[in-house]
Short mmCIF file of N, CA, C and O in Angstrom, two decimals:
data_model
loop_
_atom_site.label_atom_id
_atom_site.label_comp_id
_atom_site.label_asym_id
_atom_site.label_seq_id
_atom_site.Cartn_x
_atom_site.Cartn_y
_atom_site.Cartn_z
N GLY A 1 0.81 -1.20 0.00
CA GLY A 1 0.00 0.00 0.00
C GLY A 1 0.84 1.25 0.00
O GLY A 1 2.06 1.20 -0.11
N GLN A 2 0.17 2.34 0.13
CA GLN A 2 0.80 3.65 0.08
C GLN A 2 1.17 4.18 1.47
O GLN A 2 1.55 5.32 1.59
N GLY A 3 1.03 3.36 2.50
CA GLY A 3 1.28 3.88 3.84
C GLY A 3 0.04 4.56 4.37
O GLY A 3 -1.07 4.21 4.02
N ILE A 4 0.25 5.56 5.18
CA ILE A 4 -0.87 6.24 5.86
C ILE A 4 -1.68 7.07 4.86
O ILE A 4 -1.12 7.82 4.07
N ASP A 5 -3.00 6.94 4.93
CA ASP A 5 -3.88 7.81 4.14
C ASP A 5 -4.20 9.04 4.99
O ASP A 5 -5.18 9.07 5.71
N VAL A 6 -3.31 10.02 4.90
CA VAL A 6 -3.46 11.23 5.72
C VAL A 6 -4.67 12.04 5.25
O VAL A 6 -5.33 12.68 6.06
N VAL A 7 -4.97 11.97 3.96
CA VAL A 7 -6.13 12.69 3.43
C VAL A 7 -7.40 12.25 4.17
O VAL A 7 -8.16 13.07 4.68
N ARG A 8 -7.59 10.94 4.26
CA ARG A 8 -8.80 10.44 4.92
C ARG A 8 -8.82 10.85 6.40
O ARG A 8 -9.85 11.24 6.93
N PHE A 9 -7.68 10.77 7.06
CA PHE A 9 -7.57 11.15 8.47
C PHE A 9 -7.95 12.62 8.66
O PHE A 9 -8.75 12.96 9.54
N VAL A 10 -7.41 13.49 7.81
CA VAL A 10 -7.68 14.93 7.91
C VAL A 10 -9.14 15.22 7.58
O VAL A 10 -9.78 16.04 8.24
N GLU A 11 -9.70 14.52 6.59
CA GLU A 11 -11.10 14.72 6.24
C GLU A 11 -12.01 14.34 7.41
O GLU A 11 -13.00 15.01 7.68
N ARG A 12 -11.65 13.27 8.12
CA ARG A 12 -12.45 12.87 9.29
C ARG A 12 -12.40 13.94 10.37
O ARG A 12 -13.31 14.06 11.17
N GLY A 13 -11.30 14.70 10.41
CA GLY A 13 -11.18 15.77 11.39
C GLY A 13 -11.84 17.06 10.93
O GLY A 13 -11.76 18.08 11.63
N ASN A 14 -12.47 17.03 9.75
CA ASN A 14 -13.15 18.20 9.18
C ASN A 14 -12.23 19.40 8.99
O ASN A 14 -12.67 20.54 9.06
N ALA A 15 -10.93 19.17 8.79
CA ALA A 15 -10.00 20.26 8.56
C ALA A 15 -10.02 20.63 7.08
O ALA A 15 -9.98 19.75 6.23
N GLU A 16 -10.13 21.91 6.78
CA GLU A 16 -10.18 22.35 5.38
C GLU A 16 -9.05 23.30 5.03
O GLU A 16 -8.37 23.09 4.05
N SER A 17 -8.86 24.35 5.82
CA SER A 17 -7.81 25.32 5.50
C SER A 17 -6.45 24.77 5.92
O SER A 17 -6.36 23.83 6.71
N ALA A 18 -5.39 25.38 5.39
CA ALA A 18 -4.04 24.96 5.77
C ALA A 18 -3.86 25.05 7.29
O ALA A 18 -3.29 24.16 7.92
N GLU A 19 -4.38 26.12 7.89
CA GLU A 19 -4.25 26.31 9.34
C GLU A 19 -4.97 25.19 10.10
O GLU A 19 -4.44 24.65 11.06
N GLN A 20 -6.19 24.86 9.64
CA GLN A 20 -6.95 23.81 10.31
C GLN A 20 -6.26 22.45 10.17
O GLN A 20 -6.25 21.67 11.12
N VAL A 21 -5.68 22.20 9.01
CA VAL A 21 -4.98 20.93 8.79
C VAL A 21 -3.79 20.82 9.74
O VAL A 21 -3.60 19.80 10.41
N VAL A 22 -3.00 21.88 9.82
CA VAL A 22 -1.83 21.87 10.71
C VAL A 22 -2.27 21.70 12.17
O VAL A 22 -1.73 20.88 12.90
N ASP A 23 -3.28 22.46 12.56
CA ASP A 23 -3.75 22.36 13.96
C ASP A 23 -4.29 20.96 14.27
O ASP A 23 -4.03 20.41 15.34
N PHE A 24 -5.02 20.38 13.32
CA PHE A 24 -5.59 19.05 13.52
C PHE A 24 -4.48 18.00 13.65
O PHE A 24 -4.47 17.19 14.58
N LEU A 25 -3.53 18.02 12.71
CA LEU A 25 -2.45 17.03 12.76
C LEU A 25 -1.58 17.23 14.00
O LEU A 25 -1.18 16.26 14.64
N ALA A 26 -1.32 18.48 14.34
CA ALA A 26 -0.49 18.75 15.53
C ALA A 26 -1.19 18.27 16.79
O ALA A 26 -0.57 17.63 17.65
N SER A 27 -2.49 18.52 16.90
CA SER A 27 -3.20 18.10 18.12
C SER A 27 -3.29 16.58 18.20
O SER A 27 -3.33 16.01 19.28
N ALA A 28 -3.31 15.92 17.04
CA ALA A 28 -3.37 14.46 17.02
C ALA A 28 -2.02 13.84 17.41
O ALA A 28 -1.98 12.72 17.92
N CYS A 29 -0.93 14.57 17.17
CA CYS A 29 0.41 13.99 17.32
C CYS A 29 1.21 14.51 18.50
O CYS A 29 2.13 13.83 18.96
N LEU A 30 0.91 15.71 18.95
CA LEU A 30 1.82 16.37 19.90
C LEU A 30 1.24 16.43 21.31
O LEU A 30 0.04 16.57 21.49
N ALA A 31 2.13 16.35 22.28
CA ALA A 31 1.75 16.47 23.68
C ALA A 31 1.37 17.91 24.04
O ALA A 31 0.56 18.14 24.91
N ARG A 32 2.02 18.87 23.35
CA ARG A 32 1.71 20.29 23.58
C ARG A 32 1.52 20.98 22.24
O ARG A 32 1.97 20.46 21.22
N PRO A 33 0.91 22.15 22.25
CA PRO A 33 0.71 22.88 20.98
C PRO A 33 2.05 23.26 20.34
O PRO A 33 3.06 23.43 21.03
N LEU A 34 2.05 23.39 19.04
CA LEU A 34 3.22 23.86 18.30
C LEU A 34 3.52 25.30 18.69
O LEU A 34 2.61 26.07 18.98
N ASN A 35 4.80 25.67 18.65
CA ASN A 35 5.09 27.10 18.81
C ASN A 35 4.67 27.81 17.53
O ASN A 35 4.52 27.18 16.46
N GLU A 36 4.44 29.10 17.62
CA GLU A 36 3.86 29.86 16.50
C GLU A 36 4.75 29.83 15.26
O GLU A 36 4.26 29.73 14.14
N GLU A 37 6.05 29.90 15.45
CA GLU A 37 6.97 29.89 14.31
C GLU A 37 6.88 28.56 13.55
O GLU A 37 6.80 28.54 12.32
N SER A 38 6.86 27.45 14.27
CA SER A 38 6.74 26.14 13.63
C SER A 38 5.40 26.02 12.92
O SER A 38 5.31 25.50 11.80
N ARG A 39 4.36 26.50 13.57
CA ARG A 39 3.01 26.43 12.99
C ARG A 39 2.96 27.20 11.67
O ARG A 39 2.46 26.69 10.67
N ARG A 40 3.49 28.42 11.67
CA ARG A 40 3.50 29.23 10.44
C ARG A 40 4.26 28.53 9.32
O ARG A 40 3.84 28.52 8.17
N SER A 41 5.39 27.95 9.67
CA SER A 41 6.22 27.25 8.69
C SER A 41 5.47 26.05 8.09
O SER A 41 5.53 25.81 6.89
N LEU A 42 4.75 25.31 8.93
CA LEU A 42 3.99 24.16 8.44
C LEU A 42 2.81 24.60 7.58
O LEU A 42 2.51 23.98 6.55
N VAL A 43 2.14 25.68 7.99
CA VAL A 43 1.02 26.20 7.20
C VAL A 43 1.52 26.59 5.81
O VAL A 43 0.87 26.32 4.79
N LYS A 44 2.71 27.20 5.75
CA LYS A 44 3.30 27.60 4.47
C LYS A 44 3.50 26.39 3.55
O LYS A 44 3.33 26.47 2.34
N GLN A 45 3.85 25.24 4.14
CA GLN A 45 4.03 24.01 3.35
C GLN A 45 2.74 23.60 2.64
O GLN A 45 2.78 22.88 1.65
N LEU A 46 1.61 24.01 3.19
CA LEU A 46 0.31 23.58 2.66
C LEU A 46 -0.35 24.61 1.75
O LEU A 46 -1.45 24.39 1.28
N GLU A 47 0.33 25.72 1.50
CA GLU A 47 -0.28 26.77 0.69
C GLU A 47 -0.62 26.30 -0.72
O GLU A 47 -1.52 26.83 -1.35
N SER A 48 0.08 25.30 -1.22
CA SER A 48 -0.15 24.83 -2.59
C SER A 48 -1.30 23.82 -2.69
O SER A 48 -1.66 23.39 -3.78
N LEU A 49 -1.87 23.43 -1.55
CA LEU A 49 -2.95 22.45 -1.59
C LEU A 49 -4.16 23.00 -2.33
O LEU A 49 -4.51 24.17 -2.16
N PRO A 50 -4.81 22.17 -3.14
CA PRO A 50 -6.06 22.62 -3.76
C PRO A 50 -7.14 22.74 -2.68
O PRO A 50 -6.98 22.20 -1.59
N PRO A 51 -8.26 23.42 -2.99
CA PRO A 51 -9.36 23.45 -2.03
C PRO A 51 -9.80 22.02 -1.71
O PRO A 51 -9.63 21.11 -2.53
N ARG A 52 -10.34 21.82 -0.54
CA ARG A 52 -10.68 20.48 -0.08
C ARG A 52 -11.57 19.73 -1.07
O ARG A 52 -11.46 18.52 -1.22
N ALA A 53 -12.45 20.45 -1.75
CA ALA A 53 -13.34 19.81 -2.73
C ALA A 53 -12.55 19.11 -3.83
O ALA A 53 -13.04 18.16 -4.44
N GLY A 54 -11.32 19.54 -4.07
CA GLY A 54 -10.50 18.94 -5.12
C GLY A 54 -9.58 17.83 -4.64
O GLY A 54 -8.84 17.25 -5.43
N TRP A 55 -9.63 17.53 -3.35
CA TRP A 55 -8.70 16.52 -2.81
C TRP A 55 -8.92 15.14 -3.41
O TRP A 55 -7.98 14.41 -3.66
N ALA A 56 -10.17 14.76 -3.64
CA ALA A 56 -10.46 13.41 -4.15
C ALA A 56 -9.81 13.19 -5.52
O ALA A 56 -9.20 12.15 -5.75
N GLN A 57 -9.91 14.19 -6.41
CA GLN A 57 -9.33 14.05 -7.74
C GLN A 57 -7.81 14.01 -7.71
O GLN A 57 -7.18 13.46 -8.60
N GLN A 58 -7.21 14.63 -6.69
CA GLN A 58 -5.75 14.70 -6.60
C GLN A 58 -5.25 13.98 -5.35
O GLN A 58 -4.28 14.40 -4.72
N HIS A 59 -5.94 12.91 -4.99
CA HIS A 59 -5.70 12.24 -3.71
C HIS A 59 -4.22 11.94 -3.44
O HIS A 59 -3.70 12.27 -2.39
N ASP A 60 -3.54 11.32 -4.40
CA ASP A 60 -2.15 10.92 -4.16
C ASP A 60 -1.22 12.12 -3.94
O ASP A 60 -0.38 12.11 -3.04
N ALA A 61 -1.40 13.16 -4.74
CA ALA A 61 -0.57 14.36 -4.60
C ALA A 61 -0.84 15.05 -3.27
O ALA A 61 0.09 15.46 -2.56
N VAL A 62 -2.11 15.17 -2.90
CA VAL A 62 -2.48 15.81 -1.64
C VAL A 62 -1.95 14.97 -0.48
O VAL A 62 -1.39 15.50 0.48
N ASN A 63 -2.09 13.66 -0.58
CA ASN A 63 -1.63 12.78 0.49
C ASN A 63 -0.12 12.92 0.69
O ASN A 63 0.37 12.92 1.81
N GLN A 64 0.61 13.06 -0.40
CA GLN A 64 2.06 13.21 -0.32
C GLN A 64 2.43 14.48 0.45
O GLN A 64 3.31 14.46 1.31
N VAL A 65 1.74 15.58 0.16
CA VAL A 65 2.00 16.85 0.85
C VAL A 65 1.63 16.73 2.33
O VAL A 65 2.39 17.14 3.21
N LEU A 66 0.46 16.15 2.61
CA LEU A 66 0.03 16.01 4.01
C LEU A 66 0.97 15.09 4.78
O LEU A 66 1.27 15.34 5.95
N ARG A 67 1.45 14.03 4.12
CA ARG A 67 2.36 13.11 4.79
C ARG A 67 3.68 13.81 5.14
O ARG A 67 4.25 13.60 6.20
N LYS A 68 4.15 14.67 4.21
CA LYS A 68 5.37 15.44 4.46
C LYS A 68 5.20 16.33 5.70
O LYS A 68 6.08 16.40 6.56
N VAL A 69 4.04 16.98 5.80
CA VAL A 69 3.76 17.85 6.95
C VAL A 69 3.69 17.01 8.23
O VAL A 69 4.20 17.41 9.28
N LEU A 70 3.08 15.84 8.13
CA LEU A 70 3.00 14.95 9.30
C LEU A 70 4.40 14.56 9.78
O LEU A 70 4.68 14.57 10.98
N ILE A 71 5.30 14.27 8.86
CA ILE A 71 6.69 13.93 9.21
C ILE A 71 7.37 15.13 9.86
O ILE A 71 8.09 14.98 10.86
N LEU A 72 7.13 16.33 9.32
CA LEU A 72 7.71 17.53 9.92
C LEU A 72 7.18 17.75 11.34
O LEU A 72 7.93 18.14 12.24
N ILE A 73 5.89 17.48 11.55
CA ILE A 73 5.31 17.61 12.89
C ILE A 73 5.98 16.61 13.83
O ILE A 73 6.33 16.94 14.96
N ALA A 74 6.18 15.39 13.34
CA ALA A 74 6.79 14.35 14.18
C ALA A 74 8.24 14.67 14.52
O ALA A 74 8.79 14.12 15.48
N SER A 75 8.85 15.57 13.75
CA SER A 75 10.25 15.93 14.04
C SER A 75 10.35 17.13 14.98
O SER A 75 11.44 17.55 15.35
N GLN A 76 9.21 17.67 15.41
CA GLN A 76 9.20 18.82 16.33
C GLN A 76 9.61 18.37 17.73
O GLN A 76 9.30 17.26 18.14
N PRO A 77 10.28 19.25 18.49
CA PRO A 77 10.64 18.90 19.88
C PRO A 77 9.40 18.55 20.70
O PRO A 77 9.45 17.69 21.57
N GLU A 78 8.26 19.19 20.41
CA GLU A 78 7.04 18.93 21.14
C GLU A 78 6.61 17.47 21.00
O GLU A 78 5.99 16.90 21.88
N PHE A 79 6.94 16.85 19.86
CA PHE A 79 6.57 15.46 19.62
C PHE A 79 7.38 14.52 20.53
O PHE A 79 6.87 13.55 21.04
N GLN A 80 8.65 14.83 20.71
CA GLN A 80 9.53 13.98 21.50
C GLN A 80 9.11 13.92 22.97
O GLN A 80 9.48 13.03 23.68
N MET A 81 8.33 14.92 23.40
CA MET A 81 7.94 15.00 24.82
C MET A 81 6.95 13.92 25.23
O MET A 81 6.87 13.55 26.35
N GLY A 82 6.10 13.50 24.27
CA GLY A 82 4.96 12.66 24.55
C GLY A 82 5.19 11.37 25.22
O GLY A 82 6.06 10.76 25.60
#
């Protein structure tokens, strides 16, 4: 398989904007909230995402971007605390 289907996970969390996606993934993964600088940097990674309505047609590409952000979240110091 393709590994984690982050698109489906994020859709279940009803996250649509880049900010909501970052906040949802961070709250799912981190013991504490992201610092603002990290959050802004992660949101920037998602600026190229199509609107959520277009995710189904571009599932693999969107999943790749979301998975990259998930890996970046997992590399945050806040993640190591958990």
